[in-house]
């Protein structure tokens, strides 16, 4: 995979960091996005990865903003070459019951979690089609599959991500491109640490595995899906949730 370039949005988050590391370990040239280089201390993040033996590049980008994504794509391809692998991982929560939800919380989640799939993927799909190769993985959620108290915005965005995946997989299958969704259950990151403790404990109690998952549980599936050999797995939604939600 030495020549394949992989872009991971939100690659400096909890799940994204592990995806970057496992892709780099598998031989991909990996680039993460970061929203704000000052605020996120991305240079420190990069140095920490370097100390672990992973050489990962970064580029500034707000995935909710189409023009920011266009500028990011231009910079990435000029500096690193064509992007073969795209992992749409950036995401946020703004939890509230619908009857208490501000429009700003609805808009923020739809923009960052769902509109981002268009904003980012649109920049790279032509190149993938022209080259006859591409791997796209969209990070959805168990809560997009089954809904969740307080997450009408988030559940809608994550269900939407899989609709996007299925349609794009059909459009792209004859062009050597696969598009798949990974649906994590509750994974130990800052995102789940923000759930009120009492609520989090009651959620963990409902997970048949008896614990939250780890970011590495998600990253291993991403690496599997983007492999050249995984070319017949297309339009799928892969659950990684400790049996919290099972379907056929
Ligand atoms: N199951 C059953 N009942 C629930 C519930 C649940 N999951 N969540 C809330 N309720 C009930 C409460 O028990 C409470 O009932 P009573 O009125 O009878 O006491 C009622 O709903 C109101 O709950 P709150 O007092 O907590 O109301 P709130 O307005 O302060 O907050 C909430 C509501 C925003 C939903 C809050 O409970 C919350 O943050 N829940 C966690 C939501 C969640 O799981 N988010 C996941 C974030 S991580 C993520 O999204 C990653 C991923 O993809 C998995
Ligand atoms: P996290 O640690 O909070 O990471 C989220 C990442 O998204 C961060 O790098 C964040 O950057 C980035 N991001 C947020 N807004 C952005 C924007 N506008 N433009 C570009 N990047 C942006 O959360 P996580 O748990 O790793 O979640 C990663 C993905 O997995 C999300 O899509 C999430 O919905 C999904 N997921 C998580 C779980 C879970 O249990 N943790 C379960 C299912 C699905 P900043 O650091 O600047 O905020």
mmCIF file of C-alpha atoms and ligand atoms in Angstrom:
data_model
loop_
_atom_site.group_PDB
_atom_site.id
_atom_site.type_symbol
_atom_site.label_atom_id
_atom_site.label_comp_id
_atom_site.label_asym_id
_atom_site.label_seq_id
_atom_site.Cartn_x
_atom_site.Cartn_y
_atom_site.Cartn_z
ATOM 1 C CA UNK A 1 0.000 0.000 0.000
ATOM 2 C CA UNK A 2 3.101 2.193 -0.027
ATOM 3 C CA UNK A 3 1.757 4.385 -2.803
ATOM 4 C CA UNK A 4 -1.830 4.743 -1.682
ATOM 5 C CA UNK A 5 -2.821 8.043 -0.108
ATOM 6 C CA UNK A 6 -5.479 7.922 2.634
ATOM 7 C CA UNK A 7 -7.337 10.987 3.933
ATOM 8 C CA UNK A 8 -9.119 10.688 7.294
ATOM 9 C CA UNK A 9 -11.423 13.539 8.308
ATOM 10 C CA UNK A 10 -11.433 14.065 12.073
ATOM 11 C CA UNK A 11 -8.326 11.886 12.145
ATOM 12 C CA UNK A 12 -7.123 13.605 15.306
ATOM 13 C CA UNK A 13 -10.200 12.531 17.317
ATOM 14 C CA UNK A 14 -10.528 9.396 19.431
ATOM 15 C CA UNK A 15 -11.554 6.938 16.709
ATOM 16 C CA UNK A 16 -9.778 8.883 13.934
ATOM 17 C CA UNK A 17 -6.389 8.698 15.652
ATOM 18 C CA UNK A 18 -6.538 4.915 15.752
ATOM 19 C CA UNK A 19 -7.689 4.780 12.117
ATOM 20 C CA UNK A 20 -4.711 6.953 11.111
ATOM 21 C CA UNK A 21 -2.303 4.771 13.060
ATOM 22 C CA UNK A 22 -3.598 1.471 11.702
ATOM 23 C CA UNK A 23 -3.648 2.779 8.113
ATOM 24 C CA UNK A 24 -0.089 4.063 8.501
ATOM 25 C CA UNK A 25 0.964 0.711 9.968
ATOM 26 C CA UNK A 26 -0.578 -0.988 6.915
ATOM 27 C CA UNK A 27 1.617 1.144 4.637
ATOM 28 C CA UNK A 28 -0.721 3.956 3.567
ATOM 29 C CA UNK A 29 0.451 7.549 3.348
ATOM 30 C CA UNK A 30 -2.008 9.119 5.807
ATOM 31 C CA UNK A 31 -3.326 12.671 6.106
ATOM 32 C CA UNK A 32 -5.800 13.904 8.718
ATOM 33 C CA UNK A 33 -7.922 17.026 8.664
ATOM 34 C CA UNK A 34 -8.009 19.387 11.613
ATOM 35 C CA UNK A 35 -10.547 22.175 12.030
ATOM 36 C CA UNK A 36 -8.361 24.786 13.687
ATOM 37 C CA UNK A 37 -4.618 24.243 13.905
ATOM 38 C CA UNK A 38 -4.115 26.604 16.869
ATOM 39 C CA UNK A 39 -7.005 25.340 18.967
ATOM 40 C CA UNK A 40 -6.349 21.675 18.386
ATOM 41 C CA UNK A 41 -2.601 21.709 18.900
ATOM 42 C CA UNK A 42 -2.285 19.542 15.839
ATOM 43 C CA UNK A 43 1.508 19.845 15.787
ATOM 44 C CA UNK A 44 1.611 18.229 19.241
ATOM 45 C CA UNK A 45 -0.738 15.497 18.058
ATOM 46 C CA UNK A 46 1.499 14.916 15.033
ATOM 47 C CA UNK A 47 4.631 14.808 17.209
ATOM 48 C CA UNK A 48 2.984 12.278 19.532
ATOM 49 C CA UNK A 49 2.201 10.016 16.557
ATOM 50 C CA UNK A 50 5.758 10.453 15.275
ATOM 51 C CA UNK A 51 7.067 9.340 18.683
ATOM 52 C CA UNK A 52 4.922 6.215 18.299
ATOM 53 C CA UNK A 53 6.484 5.585 14.877
ATOM 54 C CA UNK A 54 3.712 6.956 12.644
ATOM 55 C CA UNK A 55 4.359 9.691 10.098
ATOM 56 C CA UNK A 56 0.989 11.387 9.589
ATOM 57 C CA UNK A 57 0.405 14.655 7.726
ATOM 58 C CA UNK A 58 -2.399 17.130 8.454
ATOM 59 C CA UNK A 59 -4.399 19.747 6.616
ATOM 60 C CA UNK A 60 -6.779 22.376 7.944
ATOM 61 C CA UNK A 61 -10.427 21.862 6.929
ATOM 62 C CA UNK A 62 -13.928 22.448 8.231
ATOM 63 C CA UNK A 63 -15.906 19.561 6.744
ATOM 64 C CA UNK A 64 -19.159 21.514 7.165
ATOM 65 C CA UNK A 65 -17.928 24.101 4.646
ATOM 66 C CA UNK A 66 -17.810 23.136 0.952
ATOM 67 C CA UNK A 67 -15.246 25.782 -0.006
ATOM 68 C CA UNK A 68 -12.967 24.778 2.861
ATOM 69 C CA UNK A 69 -13.151 21.168 1.589
ATOM 70 C CA UNK A 70 -12.353 22.260 -1.974
ATOM 71 C CA UNK A 71 -9.273 24.176 -0.781
ATOM 72 C CA UNK A 72 -8.230 21.222 1.394
ATOM 73 C CA UNK A 73 -8.496 18.765 -1.523
ATOM 74 C CA UNK A 74 -6.407 20.985 -3.771
ATOM 75 C CA UNK A 75 -3.686 21.257 -1.132
ATOM 76 C CA UNK A 76 -3.681 17.547 -0.291
ATOM 77 C CA UNK A 77 -3.430 16.422 -3.911
ATOM 78 C CA UNK A 78 -0.731 19.010 -4.705
ATOM 79 C CA UNK A 79 1.376 17.953 -1.720
ATOM 80 C CA UNK A 80 0.700 14.207 -1.512
ATOM 81 C CA UNK A 81 -0.831 13.072 -4.799
ATOM 82 C CA UNK A 82 -4.252 11.630 -5.630
ATOM 83 C CA UNK A 83 -6.400 10.389 -2.740
ATOM 84 C CA UNK A 84 -7.267 6.683 -3.124
ATOM 85 C CA UNK A 85 -8.801 6.152 0.301
ATOM 86 C CA UNK A 86 -11.230 8.495 2.024
ATOM 87 C CA UNK A 87 -12.505 7.924 5.552
ATOM 88 C CA UNK A 88 -15.305 10.329 6.505
ATOM 89 C CA UNK A 89 -14.910 10.200 10.289
ATOM 90 C CA UNK A 90 -15.413 13.777 11.549
ATOM 91 C CA UNK A 91 -18.538 14.041 13.671
ATOM 92 C CA UNK A 92 -20.195 15.813 16.579
ATOM 93 C CA UNK A 93 -23.128 15.429 18.973
ATOM 94 C CA UNK A 94 -25.480 18.142 20.254
ATOM 95 C CA UNK A 95 -27.862 15.968 22.294
ATOM 96 C CA UNK A 96 -31.277 17.201 23.473
ATOM 97 C CA UNK A 97 -34.845 15.937 23.320
ATOM 98 C CA UNK A 98 -36.499 17.290 20.174
ATOM 99 C CA UNK A 99 -38.922 19.329 22.271
ATOM 100 C CA UNK A 100 -35.929 21.139 23.789
ATOM 101 C CA UNK A 101 -33.631 21.202 20.724
ATOM 102 C CA UNK A 102 -32.445 24.543 19.332
ATOM 103 C CA UNK A 103 -32.311 24.864 15.555
ATOM 104 C CA UNK A 104 -28.574 25.571 15.865
ATOM 105 C CA UNK A 105 -28.062 22.082 17.380
ATOM 106 C CA UNK A 106 -29.997 20.481 14.532
ATOM 107 C CA UNK A 107 -28.091 22.424 11.877
ATOM 108 C CA UNK A 108 -24.648 21.861 13.394
ATOM 109 C CA UNK A 109 -25.062 18.083 13.521
ATOM 110 C CA UNK A 110 -26.542 17.772 10.039
ATOM 111 C CA UNK A 111 -23.810 19.998 8.607
ATOM 112 C CA UNK A 112 -20.845 18.300 10.265
ATOM 113 C CA UNK A 113 -22.080 14.693 10.154
ATOM 114 C CA UNK A 114 -24.089 14.520 6.929
ATOM 115 C CA UNK A 115 -23.483 17.488 4.619
ATOM 116 C CA UNK A 116 -19.772 16.805 5.147
ATOM 117 C CA UNK A 117 -20.143 13.521 3.252
ATOM 118 C CA UNK A 118 -21.086 15.518 0.164
ATOM 119 C CA UNK A 119 -18.646 18.373 0.846
ATOM 120 C CA UNK A 120 -15.624 16.080 1.155
ATOM 121 C CA UNK A 121 -16.464 13.146 -1.110
ATOM 122 C CA UNK A 122 -17.452 15.450 -3.981
ATOM 123 C CA UNK A 123 -13.843 16.712 -4.076
ATOM 124 C CA UNK A 124 -12.375 13.250 -4.701
ATOM 125 C CA UNK A 125 -14.965 11.190 -6.556
ATOM 126 C CA UNK A 126 -14.038 12.406 -10.063
ATOM 127 C CA UNK A 127 -10.386 11.492 -9.535
ATOM 128 C CA UNK A 128 -11.284 8.061 -8.187
ATOM 129 C CA UNK A 129 -13.579 7.412 -11.164
ATOM 130 C CA UNK A 130 -10.932 8.545 -13.639
ATOM 131 C CA UNK A 131 -8.253 6.354 -12.068
ATOM 132 C CA UNK A 132 -10.613 3.368 -11.690
ATOM 133 C CA UNK A 133 -9.864 2.903 -8.009
ATOM 134 C CA UNK A 134 -11.242 4.255 -4.756
ATOM 135 C CA UNK A 135 -12.139 3.215 -1.226
ATOM 136 C CA UNK A 136 -14.586 5.315 0.778
ATOM 137 C CA UNK A 137 -15.594 4.483 4.349
ATOM 138 C CA UNK A 138 -18.222 6.536 6.163
ATOM 139 C CA UNK A 139 -18.409 6.350 9.937
ATOM 140 C CA UNK A 140 -22.066 6.087 10.956
ATOM 141 C CA UNK A 141 -23.344 4.838 14.346
ATOM 142 C CA UNK A 142 -25.527 2.247 16.029
ATOM 143 C CA UNK A 143 -27.737 5.206 16.870
ATOM 144 C CA UNK A 144 -28.319 5.817 13.158
ATOM 145 C CA UNK A 145 -29.583 2.231 12.909
ATOM 146 C CA UNK A 146 -31.893 2.154 15.916
ATOM 147 C CA UNK A 147 -32.404 5.781 17.093
ATOM 148 C CA UNK A 148 -31.521 7.076 20.535
ATOM 149 C CA UNK A 149 -33.156 9.304 23.165
ATOM 150 C CA UNK A 150 -31.855 12.876 22.732
ATOM 151 C CA UNK A 151 -30.406 12.292 19.265
ATOM 152 C CA UNK A 152 -33.005 13.052 16.584
ATOM 153 C CA UNK A 153 -30.360 15.210 14.876
ATOM 154 C CA UNK A 154 -27.506 12.717 15.254
ATOM 155 C CA UNK A 155 -29.583 9.629 14.412
ATOM 156 C CA UNK A 156 -30.949 11.339 11.288
ATOM 157 C CA UNK A 157 -27.436 12.329 10.200
ATOM 158 C CA UNK A 158 -26.012 8.863 10.761
ATOM 159 C CA UNK A 159 -28.928 7.090 9.035
ATOM 160 C CA UNK A 160 -28.484 9.574 6.184
ATOM 161 C CA UNK A 161 -24.823 8.663 5.890
ATOM 162 C CA UNK A 162 -25.792 5.099 5.081
ATOM 163 C CA UNK A 163 -28.324 6.198 2.460
ATOM 164 C CA UNK A 164 -25.500 8.198 0.887
ATOM 165 C CA UNK A 165 -23.255 5.122 1.074
ATOM 166 C CA UNK A 166 -25.734 2.787 -0.620
ATOM 167 C CA UNK A 167 -26.480 5.186 -3.479
ATOM 168 C CA UNK A 168 -22.843 6.075 -4.116
ATOM 169 C CA UNK A 169 -21.814 2.411 -3.988
ATOM 170 C CA UNK A 170 -24.244 1.674 -6.817
ATOM 171 C CA UNK A 171 -23.020 4.633 -8.856
ATOM 172 C CA UNK A 172 -19.371 3.697 -8.344
ATOM 173 C CA UNK A 173 -19.210 -0.112 -8.437
ATOM 174 C CA UNK A 174 -18.186 -0.320 -12.095
ATOM 175 C CA UNK A 175 -15.441 2.241 -11.563
ATOM 176 C CA UNK A 176 -13.389 0.204 -9.086
ATOM 177 C CA UNK A 177 -14.698 2.201 -6.147
ATOM 178 C CA UNK A 178 -16.242 0.760 -2.991
ATOM 179 C CA UNK A 179 -18.284 2.791 -0.516
ATOM 180 C CA UNK A 180 -19.095 1.273 2.850
ATOM 181 C CA UNK A 181 -20.350 2.311 6.273
ATOM 182 C CA UNK A 182 -19.008 1.288 9.656
ATOM 183 C CA UNK A 183 -21.554 1.560 12.481
ATOM 184 C CA UNK A 184 -19.771 1.734 15.835
ATOM 185 C CA UNK A 185 -21.601 1.116 19.083
ATOM 186 C CA UNK A 186 -20.480 3.044 22.169
ATOM 187 C CA UNK A 187 -16.702 3.548 21.927
ATOM 188 C CA UNK A 188 -14.497 5.017 24.670
ATOM 189 C CA UNK A 189 -13.584 8.500 23.362
ATOM 190 C CA UNK A 190 -14.208 12.142 24.341
ATOM 191 C CA UNK A 191 -17.596 11.876 22.623
ATOM 192 C CA UNK A 192 -18.918 9.219 25.004
ATOM 193 C CA UNK A 193 -17.053 10.733 27.975
ATOM 194 C CA UNK A 194 -19.339 13.766 27.497
ATOM 195 C CA UNK A 195 -22.498 11.707 28.229
ATOM 196 C CA UNK A 196 -23.719 12.365 31.797
ATOM 197 C CA UNK A 197 -22.149 9.641 33.967
ATOM 198 C CA UNK A 198 -25.390 8.179 35.252
ATOM 199 C CA UNK A 199 -26.808 7.949 31.724
ATOM 200 C CA UNK A 200 -23.559 6.453 30.408
ATOM 201 C CA UNK A 201 -23.562 3.777 33.108
ATOM 202 C CA UNK A 202 -27.132 2.812 32.233
ATOM 203 C CA UNK A 203 -26.168 2.575 28.538
ATOM 204 C CA UNK A 204 -23.113 0.394 29.249
ATOM 205 C CA UNK A 205 -25.329 -1.870 31.367
ATOM 206 C CA UNK A 206 -27.404 -2.552 28.228
ATOM 207 C CA UNK A 207 -24.410 -3.628 26.079
ATOM 208 C CA UNK A 208 -24.298 -7.439 25.919
ATOM 209 C CA UNK A 209 -20.482 -7.320 25.798
ATOM 210 C CA UNK A 210 -20.627 -5.579 29.185
ATOM 211 C CA UNK A 211 -18.308 -2.741 28.181
ATOM 212 C CA UNK A 212 -17.713 -0.007 25.643
ATOM 213 C CA UNK A 213 -15.635 -0.709 22.564
ATOM 214 C CA UNK A 214 -12.183 0.708 21.823
ATOM 215 C CA UNK A 215 -11.196 2.922 18.854
ATOM 216 C CA UNK A 216 -8.974 0.080 17.620
ATOM 217 C CA UNK A 217 -12.107 -2.091 17.191
ATOM 218 C CA UNK A 218 -13.314 0.382 14.562
ATOM 219 C CA UNK A 219 -9.937 0.993 12.913
ATOM 220 C CA UNK A 220 -9.362 -2.692 12.167
ATOM 221 C CA UNK A 221 -12.629 -2.812 10.179
ATOM 222 C CA UNK A 222 -11.694 0.324 8.245
ATOM 223 C CA UNK A 223 -8.313 -1.146 7.286
ATOM 224 C CA UNK A 224 -10.042 -4.344 6.160
ATOM 225 C CA UNK A 225 -12.592 -2.450 4.031
ATOM 226 C CA UNK A 226 -10.075 -0.231 2.245
ATOM 227 C CA UNK A 227 -7.742 -3.066 1.220
ATOM 228 C CA UNK A 228 -7.393 -3.565 -2.534
ATOM 229 C CA UNK A 229 -8.658 -7.140 -2.043
ATOM 230 C CA UNK A 230 -11.951 -5.983 -0.437
ATOM 231 C CA UNK A 231 -13.292 -4.961 -3.841
ATOM 232 C CA UNK A 232 -16.546 -6.965 -3.682
ATOM 233 C CA UNK A 233 -17.670 -5.534 -0.324
ATOM 234 C CA UNK A 234 -19.699 -2.566 -1.471
ATOM 235 C CA UNK A 235 -22.647 -0.621 -0.057
ATOM 236 C CA UNK A 236 -22.449 -2.511 3.249
ATOM 237 C CA UNK A 237 -23.017 -1.296 6.796
ATOM 238 C CA UNK A 238 -20.753 -3.135 9.207
ATOM 239 C CA UNK A 239 -21.837 -3.046 12.870
ATOM 240 C CA UNK A 240 -19.134 -3.023 15.567
ATOM 241 C CA UNK A 241 -21.183 -2.712 18.728
ATOM 242 C CA UNK A 242 -20.668 -5.559 21.230
ATOM 243 C CA UNK A 243 -24.096 -6.958 20.196
ATOM 244 C CA UNK A 244 -25.921 -3.811 21.393
ATOM 245 C CA UNK A 245 -28.021 -3.889 18.229
ATOM 246 C CA UNK A 246 -28.309 -6.925 16.001
ATOM 247 C CA UNK A 247 -30.118 -7.141 12.678
ATOM 248 C CA UNK A 248 -30.080 -9.320 9.602
HETATM 249 N N1 LIG B 1 -33.565 5.413 28.024
HETATM 250 C C1 LIG B 1 -34.690 5.553 28.800
HETATM 251 N N2 LIG B 1 -35.069 6.724 29.353
HETATM 252 C C2 LIG B 1 -34.300 7.794 29.101
HETATM 253 C C3 LIG B 1 -33.145 7.721 28.306
HETATM 254 C C4 LIG B 1 -32.795 6.469 27.778
HETATM 255 N N3 LIG B 1 -31.707 6.310 27.016
HETATM 256 N N4 LIG B 1 -32.589 8.948 28.240
HETATM 257 C C5 LIG B 1 -33.361 9.758 28.982
HETATM 258 N N5 LIG B 1 -34.389 9.062 29.505
HETATM 259 C C6 LIG B 1 -35.441 9.538 30.381
HETATM 260 C C7 LIG B 1 -34.842 9.883 31.754
HETATM 261 O O1 LIG B 1 -34.722 8.724 32.568
HETATM 262 C C8 LIG B 1 -35.864 10.872 32.311
HETATM 263 O O2 LIG B 1 -36.977 10.161 32.780
HETATM 264 P P1 LIG B 1 -37.842 10.755 33.998
HETATM 265 O O3 LIG B 1 -38.381 12.060 33.503
HETATM 266 O O4 LIG B 1 -38.867 9.704 34.214
HETATM 267 O O5 LIG B 1 -36.880 10.923 35.126
HETATM 268 C C9 LIG B 1 -36.293 11.639 31.065
HETATM 269 O O6 LIG B 1 -35.960 10.786 29.934
HETATM 270 C C10 LIG B 1 -35.582 12.957 30.941
HETATM 271 O O7 LIG B 1 -34.163 12.696 30.979
HETATM 272 P P2 LIG B 1 -33.116 13.801 31.439
HETATM 273 O O8 LIG B 1 -33.477 14.320 32.811
HETATM 274 O O9 LIG B 1 -31.734 13.263 31.281
HETATM 275 O O10 LIG B 1 -33.436 14.961 30.390
HETATM 276 P P3 LIG B 1 -32.487 16.011 29.771
HETATM 277 O O11 LIG B 1 -33.321 16.860 28.904
HETATM 278 O O12 LIG B 1 -31.651 16.675 30.815
HETATM 279 O O13 LIG B 1 -31.443 15.173 28.854
HETATM 280 C C11 LIG B 1 -30.775 13.635 27.138
HETATM 281 C C12 LIG B 1 -31.943 14.243 27.912
HETATM 282 C C13 LIG B 1 -30.101 14.716 26.319
HETATM 283 C C14 LIG B 1 -31.345 12.550 26.238
HETATM 284 C C15 LIG B 1 -29.729 13.079 28.144
HETATM 285 O O14 LIG B 1 -30.383 12.097 28.914
HETATM 286 C C16 LIG B 1 -28.558 12.454 27.453
HETATM 287 O O15 LIG B 1 -27.563 13.128 27.164
HETATM 288 N N6 LIG B 1 -28.623 11.143 27.132
HETATM 289 C C17 LIG B 1 -27.557 10.439 26.417
HETATM 290 C C18 LIG B 1 -27.901 10.401 24.952
HETATM 291 C C19 LIG B 1 -26.863 9.532 24.258
HETATM 292 O O16 LIG B 1 -26.857 8.330 24.402
HETATM 293 N N7 LIG B 1 -25.979 10.150 23.501
HETATM 294 C C20 LIG B 1 -24.940 9.420 22.872
HETATM 295 C C21 LIG B 1 -23.730 10.306 22.755
HETATM 296 S S1 LIG B 1 -22.285 9.397 22.177
HETATM 297 C C22 LIG B 1 -22.643 9.076 20.593
HETATM 298 O O17 LIG B 1 -23.562 9.587 20.002
HETATM 299 C C23 LIG B 1 -21.745 8.127 19.912
HETATM 300 C C24 LIG B 1 -22.511 7.088 19.214
HETATM 301 O O18 LIG B 1 -22.717 7.200 18.010
HETATM 302 C C25 LIG B 1 -22.917 5.895 19.954
HETATM 303 P P1 LIG B 2 -14.125 12.742 18.844
HETATM 304 O O1 LIG B 2 -12.983 12.171 19.606
HETATM 305 O O2 LIG B 2 -14.900 13.875 19.419
HETATM 306 O O3 LIG B 2 -13.590 13.126 17.377
HETATM 307 C C1 LIG B 2 -14.362 13.824 16.479
HETATM 308 C C2 LIG B 2 -13.468 14.376 15.402
HETATM 309 O O4 LIG B 2 -14.244 15.107 14.434
HETATM 310 C C3 LIG B 2 -12.429 15.366 15.966
HETATM 311 O O5 LIG B 2 -11.217 15.184 15.305
HETATM 312 C C4 LIG B 2 -13.052 16.681 15.586
HETATM 313 O O6 LIG B 2 -12.156 17.743 15.529
HETATM 314 C C5 LIG B 2 -13.619 16.365 14.225
HETATM 315 N N1 LIG B 2 -14.532 17.405 13.793
HETATM 316 C C6 LIG B 2 -15.612 17.905 14.459
HETATM 317 N N2 LIG B 2 -16.179 18.884 13.750
HETATM 318 C C7 LIG B 2 -15.453 19.007 12.606
HETATM 319 C C8 LIG B 2 -15.539 19.855 11.465
HETATM 320 N N3 LIG B 2 -16.485 20.777 11.348
HETATM 321 N N4 LIG B 2 -14.619 19.701 10.479
HETATM 322 C C9 LIG B 2 -13.640 18.777 10.591
HETATM 323 N N5 LIG B 2 -13.511 17.968 11.641
HETATM 324 C C10 LIG B 2 -14.410 18.077 12.632
HETATM 325 O O7 LIG B 2 -15.210 11.619 18.538
HETATM 326 P P2 LIG B 2 -15.050 10.096 18.126
HETATM 327 O O8 LIG B 2 -15.721 9.315 19.155
HETATM 328 O O9 LIG B 2 -13.669 9.776 17.739
HETATM 329 O O10 LIG B 2 -15.993 10.072 16.819
HETATM 330 C C11 LIG B 2 -15.488 9.915 15.509
HETATM 331 C C12 LIG B 2 -16.634 9.524 14.600
HETATM 332 O O11 LIG B 2 -17.197 8.302 15.042
HETATM 333 C C13 LIG B 2 -17.798 10.532 14.586
HETATM 334 O O12 LIG B 2 -18.332 10.619 13.301
HETATM 335 C C14 LIG B 2 -18.794 9.908 15.540
HETATM 336 O O13 LIG B 2 -20.103 10.335 15.268
HETATM 337 C C15 LIG B 2 -18.580 8.451 15.220
HETATM 338 N N6 LIG B 2 -19.032 7.548 16.258
HETATM 339 C C16 LIG B 2 -18.509 7.604 17.519
HETATM 340 C C17 LIG B 2 -18.958 6.704 18.476
HETATM 341 C C18 LIG B 2 -18.448 6.694 19.884
HETATM 342 O O14 LIG B 2 -19.054 5.991 20.704
HETATM 343 N N7 LIG B 2 -17.370 7.382 20.217
HETATM 344 C C19 LIG B 2 -19.936 5.769 18.141
HETATM 345 C C20 LIG B 2 -20.444 5.747 16.846
HETATM 346 C C21 LIG B 2 -19.973 6.633 15.914
HETATM 347 P P3 LIG B 2 -12.049 18.683 16.859
HETATM 348 O O15 LIG B 2 -11.049 17.994 17.694
HETATM 349 O O16 LIG B 2 -11.638 19.999 16.363
HETATM 350 O O17 LIG B 2 -13.417 18.767 17.469
#
